[in-house]
Amino acid sequence: MTKEKFIENFKLLLVHLRDLTEEFCFNDISENYKFVLEPSERNVSGHLTKDENEYLKTWNKLENKEISFEQVIELLYKNGKTPKWADCNIKSSTLDKTVVKIFFSRQFRDESEIYYLERGTGPFKAVVNTPYKSIENSSEKFDVNWKEKLEKSKIKNIFSKIKHFWF
């Protein structure tokens, strides 16, 4: 795959991701995108090439860090090869910024082995994480930030219990 095609597919993915998220969520989605990379595993693996295992050092340094569109291109396009697949969802969104999580295969392949090409977004696929309760009320839109709020609430509860234990 050419770098130009990869960039074109990534841009189209962002259009699909925004449209899909707005279909299910009531939030306004900012077009000021930042990205968080999440490789399918964070350990050296024998089934990967030397280069694929070497890339892991960089990805582990970037764990939970927000990066730019250009940095995603630099990190996920390597000598004509890209991750075999990359599932993308909006992790959080405010009026100022939208954070997209990219969960991706650590296998870098040429275009003949990449998923989602038929969508025109290969190796990227747009997904929306849905809260369990939204299944019951599938016609109701939900907050795109539900998962982040849930995680923050769990952390707050843990600190509250620790504080209560010590005082």
mmCIF file of N, CA and C in Angstrom, residues 70-132:
data_model
loop_
_atom_site.group_PDB
_atom_site.id
_atom_site.type_symbol
_atom_site.label_atom_id
_atom_site.label_comp_id
_atom_site.label_asym_id
_atom_site.label_seq_id
_atom_site.Cartn_x
_atom_site.Cartn_y
_atom_site.Cartn_z
ATOM 1 N N GLU A 70 -0.328 12.852 12.229
ATOM 2 C CA GLU A 70 0.954 12.621 11.567
ATOM 3 C C GLU A 70 1.775 11.552 12.280
ATOM 4 N N GLN A 71 1.739 11.548 13.606
ATOM 5 C CA GLN A 71 2.473 10.537 14.366
ATOM 6 C C GLN A 71 1.892 9.142 14.137
ATOM 7 N N VAL A 72 0.570 9.052 14.002
ATOM 8 C CA VAL A 72 -0.058 7.756 13.701
ATOM 9 C C VAL A 72 0.465 7.241 12.370
ATOM 10 N N ILE A 73 0.508 8.112 11.375
ATOM 11 C CA ILE A 73 1.021 7.727 10.053
ATOM 12 C C ILE A 73 2.449 7.199 10.189
ATOM 13 N N GLU A 74 3.277 7.944 10.891
ATOM 14 C CA GLU A 74 4.683 7.567 11.063
ATOM 15 C C GLU A 74 4.829 6.215 11.769
ATOM 16 N N LEU A 75 3.976 5.959 12.754
ATOM 17 C CA LEU A 75 4.105 4.745 13.567
ATOM 18 C C LEU A 75 3.417 3.514 12.969
ATOM 19 N N LEU A 76 2.394 3.731 12.136
ATOM 20 C CA LEU A 76 1.639 2.592 11.609
ATOM 21 C C LEU A 76 1.852 2.339 10.124
ATOM 22 N N TYR A 77 2.675 3.133 9.485
ATOM 23 C CA TYR A 77 3.024 2.892 8.085
ATOM 24 C C TYR A 77 4.529 2.698 8.012
ATOM 25 N N LYS A 78 4.944 1.475 7.713
ATOM 26 C CA LYS A 78 6.372 1.139 7.717
ATOM 27 C C LYS A 78 6.750 0.466 6.397
ATOM 28 N N ASN A 79 7.440 1.196 5.521
ATOM 29 C CA ASN A 79 7.961 0.640 4.266
ATOM 30 C C ASN A 79 6.902 -0.106 3.444
ATOM 31 N N GLY A 80 5.747 0.507 3.294
ATOM 32 C CA GLY A 80 4.677 -0.094 2.497
ATOM 33 C C GLY A 80 3.819 -1.088 3.256
ATOM 34 N N LYS A 81 4.155 -1.355 4.505
ATOM 35 C CA LYS A 81 3.384 -2.298 5.321
ATOM 36 C C LYS A 81 2.651 -1.550 6.420
ATOM 37 N N THR A 82 1.501 -2.109 6.786
ATOM 38 C CA THR A 82 0.668 -1.526 7.830
ATOM 39 C C THR A 82 0.195 -2.650 8.745
ATOM 40 N N PRO A 83 -0.392 -2.293 9.891
ATOM 41 C CA PRO A 83 -0.973 -3.364 10.699
ATOM 42 C C PRO A 83 -2.000 -4.147 9.873
ATOM 43 N N LYS A 84 -2.135 -5.415 10.177
ATOM 44 C CA LYS A 84 -3.086 -6.266 9.458
ATOM 45 C C LYS A 84 -4.515 -5.740 9.630
ATOM 46 N N TRP A 85 -4.814 -5.210 10.802
ATOM 47 C CA TRP A 85 -6.116 -4.607 11.099
ATOM 48 C C TRP A 85 -5.928 -3.562 12.202
ATOM 49 N N ALA A 86 -6.862 -2.630 12.282
ATOM 50 C CA ALA A 86 -6.849 -1.601 13.326
ATOM 51 C C ALA A 86 -8.291 -1.171 13.598
ATOM 52 N N ASP A 87 -8.817 -1.580 14.738
ATOM 53 C CA ASP A 87 -10.175 -1.210 15.136
ATOM 54 C C ASP A 87 -10.121 0.117 15.891
ATOM 55 N N CYS A 88 -10.936 1.079 15.453
ATOM 56 C CA CYS A 88 -10.878 2.432 15.997
ATOM 57 C C CYS A 88 -12.216 2.825 16.599
ATOM 58 N N ASN A 89 -12.156 3.396 17.799
ATOM 59 C CA ASN A 89 -13.371 3.914 18.422
ATOM 60 C C ASN A 89 -13.046 5.215 19.142
ATOM 61 N N ILE A 90 -14.077 6.004 19.367
ATOM 62 C CA ILE A 90 -13.880 7.259 20.087
ATOM 63 C C ILE A 90 -13.840 6.931 21.570
ATOM 64 N N LYS A 91 -12.696 7.205 22.160
ATOM 65 C CA LYS A 91 -12.482 6.955 23.586
ATOM 66 C C LYS A 91 -13.167 8.032 24.420
ATOM 67 N N SER A 92 -13.042 9.289 23.958
ATOM 68 C CA SER A 92 -13.679 10.411 24.642
ATOM 69 C C SER A 92 -13.802 11.574 23.668
ATOM 70 N N SER A 93 -14.761 12.449 23.969
ATOM 71 C CA SER A 93 -14.923 13.622 23.127
ATOM 72 C C SER A 93 -15.500 14.776 23.930
ATOM 73 N N THR A 94 -14.921 15.946 23.712
ATOM 74 C CA THR A 94 -15.433 17.197 24.262
ATOM 75 C C THR A 94 -15.586 18.148 23.079
ATOM 76 N N LEU A 95 -16.026 19.344 23.339
ATOM 77 C CA LEU A 95 -16.137 20.323 22.254
ATOM 78 C C LEU A 95 -14.761 20.704 21.712
ATOM 79 N N ASP A 96 -13.714 20.517 22.531
ATOM 80 C CA ASP A 96 -12.359 20.917 22.143
ATOM 81 C C ASP A 96 -11.532 19.820 21.494
ATOM 82 N N LYS A 97 -11.820 18.545 21.832
ATOM 83 C CA LYS A 97 -10.936 17.477 21.382
ATOM 84 C C LYS A 97 -11.664 16.138 21.386
ATOM 85 N N THR A 98 -11.359 15.315 20.389
ATOM 86 C CA THR A 98 -11.848 13.942 20.328
ATOM 87 C C THR A 98 -10.638 13.017 20.355
ATOM 88 N N VAL A 99 -10.656 12.053 21.278
ATOM 89 C CA VAL A 99 -9.570 11.088 21.395
ATOM 90 C C VAL A 99 -10.041 9.766 20.802
ATOM 91 N N VAL A 100 -9.307 9.295 19.803
ATOM 92 C CA VAL A 100 -9.625 8.043 19.123
ATOM 93 C C VAL A 100 -8.640 6.977 19.586
ATOM 94 N N LYS A 101 -9.181 5.865 20.053
ATOM 95 C CA LYS A 101 -8.335 4.730 20.429
ATOM 96 C C LYS A 101 -8.182 3.825 19.212
ATOM 97 N N ILE A 102 -6.941 3.480 18.899
ATOM 98 C CA ILE A 102 -6.647 2.587 17.776
ATOM 99 C C ILE A 102 -6.072 1.294 18.347
ATOM 100 N N PHE A 103 -6.894 0.254 18.370
ATOM 101 C CA PHE A 103 -6.487 -1.075 18.830
ATOM 102 C C PHE A 103 -6.081 -1.845 17.580
ATOM 103 N N PHE A 104 -4.804 -2.240 17.493
ATOM 104 C CA PHE A 104 -4.299 -2.735 16.218
ATOM 105 C C PHE A 104 -3.469 -4.005 16.355
ATOM 106 N N SER A 105 -3.418 -4.733 15.251
ATOM 107 C CA SER A 105 -2.593 -5.931 15.138
ATOM 108 C C SER A 105 -1.130 -5.538 15.120
ATOM 109 N N ARG A 106 -0.317 -6.325 15.768
ATOM 110 C CA ARG A 106 1.122 -6.066 15.735
ATOM 111 C C ARG A 106 1.773 -6.668 14.504
ATOM 112 N N GLN A 107 1.007 -7.407 13.725
ATOM 113 C CA GLN A 107 1.529 -7.969 12.478
ATOM 114 C C GLN A 107 1.437 -6.904 11.392
ATOM 115 N N PHE A 108 2.571 -6.548 10.808
ATOM 116 C CA PHE A 108 2.606 -5.592 9.709
ATOM 117 C C PHE A 108 2.690 -6.377 8.411
ATOM 118 N N ARG A 109 1.758 -6.085 7.494
ATOM 119 C CA ARG A 109 1.659 -6.846 6.263
ATOM 120 C C ARG A 109 1.518 -5.912 5.070
ATOM 121 N N ASP A 110 1.704 -6.487 3.879
ATOM 122 C CA ASP A 110 1.467 -5.685 2.678
ATOM 123 C C ASP A 110 -0.035 -5.709 2.385
ATOM 124 N N GLU A 111 -0.416 -4.952 1.396
ATOM 125 C CA GLU A 111 -1.835 -4.715 1.101
ATOM 126 C C GLU A 111 -2.641 -5.997 0.870
ATOM 127 N N SER A 112 -2.021 -7.035 0.350
ATOM 128 C CA SER A 112 -2.749 -8.275 0.047
ATOM 129 C C SER A 112 -3.241 -9.003 1.295
ATOM 130 N N GLU A 113 -2.716 -8.659 2.477
ATOM 131 C CA GLU A 113 -3.105 -9.342 3.713
ATOM 132 C C GLU A 113 -3.824 -8.445 4.720
ATOM 133 N N ILE A 114 -4.174 -7.243 4.299
ATOM 134 C CA ILE A 114 -4.795 -6.281 5.206
ATOM 135 C C ILE A 114 -6.319 -6.445 5.210
ATOM 136 N N TYR A 115 -6.914 -6.301 6.393
ATOM 137 C CA TYR A 115 -8.372 -6.376 6.544
ATOM 138 C C TYR A 115 -9.014 -5.027 6.192
ATOM 139 N N TYR A 116 -10.309 -5.073 5.939
ATOM 140 C CA TYR A 116 -11.183 -3.912 5.749
ATOM 141 C C TYR A 116 -10.921 -3.107 4.480
ATOM 142 N N LEU A 117 -10.204 -3.677 3.531
ATOM 143 C CA LEU A 117 -9.970 -2.968 2.271
ATOM 144 C C LEU A 117 -11.272 -2.740 1.506
ATOM 145 N N GLU A 118 -12.200 -3.699 1.603
ATOM 146 C CA GLU A 118 -13.473 -3.560 0.886
ATOM 147 C C GLU A 118 -14.283 -2.375 1.390
ATOM 148 N N ARG A 119 -14.010 -1.913 2.591
ATOM 149 C CA ARG A 119 -14.693 -0.739 3.156
ATOM 150 C C ARG A 119 -14.058 0.557 2.663
ATOM 151 N N GLY A 120 -12.868 0.432 2.073
ATOM 152 C CA GLY A 120 -12.134 1.612 1.623
ATOM 153 C C GLY A 120 -11.341 2.275 2.726
ATOM 154 N N THR A 121 -11.262 1.589 3.880
ATOM 155 C CA THR A 121 -10.570 2.179 5.022
ATOM 156 C C THR A 121 -9.452 1.285 5.549
ATOM 157 N N GLY A 122 -9.159 0.189 4.864
ATOM 158 C CA GLY A 122 -8.158 -0.776 5.329
ATOM 159 C C GLY A 122 -6.842 -0.110 5.663
ATOM 160 N N PRO A 123 -6.217 -0.457 6.731
ATOM 161 C CA PRO A 123 -6.514 -1.519 7.679
ATOM 162 C C PRO A 123 -7.460 -1.102 8.799
ATOM 163 N N PHE A 124 -8.060 0.087 8.675
ATOM 164 C CA PHE A 124 -8.876 0.657 9.742
ATOM 165 C C PHE A 124 -10.348 0.260 9.647
ATOM 166 N N LYS A 125 -10.969 0.122 10.819
ATOM 167 C CA LYS A 125 -12.414 -0.138 10.900
ATOM 168 C C LYS A 125 -12.984 0.728 12.015
ATOM 169 N N ALA A 126 -14.089 1.386 11.741
ATOM 170 C CA ALA A 126 -14.765 2.211 12.742
ATOM 171 C C ALA A 126 -15.692 1.342 13.578
ATOM 172 N N VAL A 127 -15.597 1.480 14.898
ATOM 173 C CA VAL A 127 -16.485 0.763 15.819
ATOM 174 C C VAL A 127 -16.951 1.729 16.899
ATOM 175 N N VAL A 128 -18.082 1.409 17.512
ATOM 176 C CA VAL A 128 -18.593 2.195 18.627
ATOM 177 C C VAL A 128 -18.781 1.237 19.803
ATOM 178 N N ASN A 129 -18.115 1.548 20.915
ATOM 179 C CA ASN A 129 -18.315 0.761 22.132
ATOM 180 C C ASN A 129 -19.636 1.174 22.758
ATOM 181 N N THR A 130 -20.490 0.203 22.995
ATOM 182 C CA THR A 130 -21.809 0.499 23.548
ATOM 183 C C THR A 130 -21.902 0.030 24.996
ATOM 184 N N PRO A 131 -22.539 0.841 25.844
ATOM 185 C CA PRO A 131 -22.743 0.399 27.220
ATOM 186 C C PRO A 131 -23.798 -0.708 27.243
ATOM 187 N N TYR A 132 -23.715 -1.598 28.194
ATOM 188 C CA TYR A 132 -24.636 -2.727 28.289
ATOM 189 C C TYR A 132 -26.084 -2.270 28.278
#
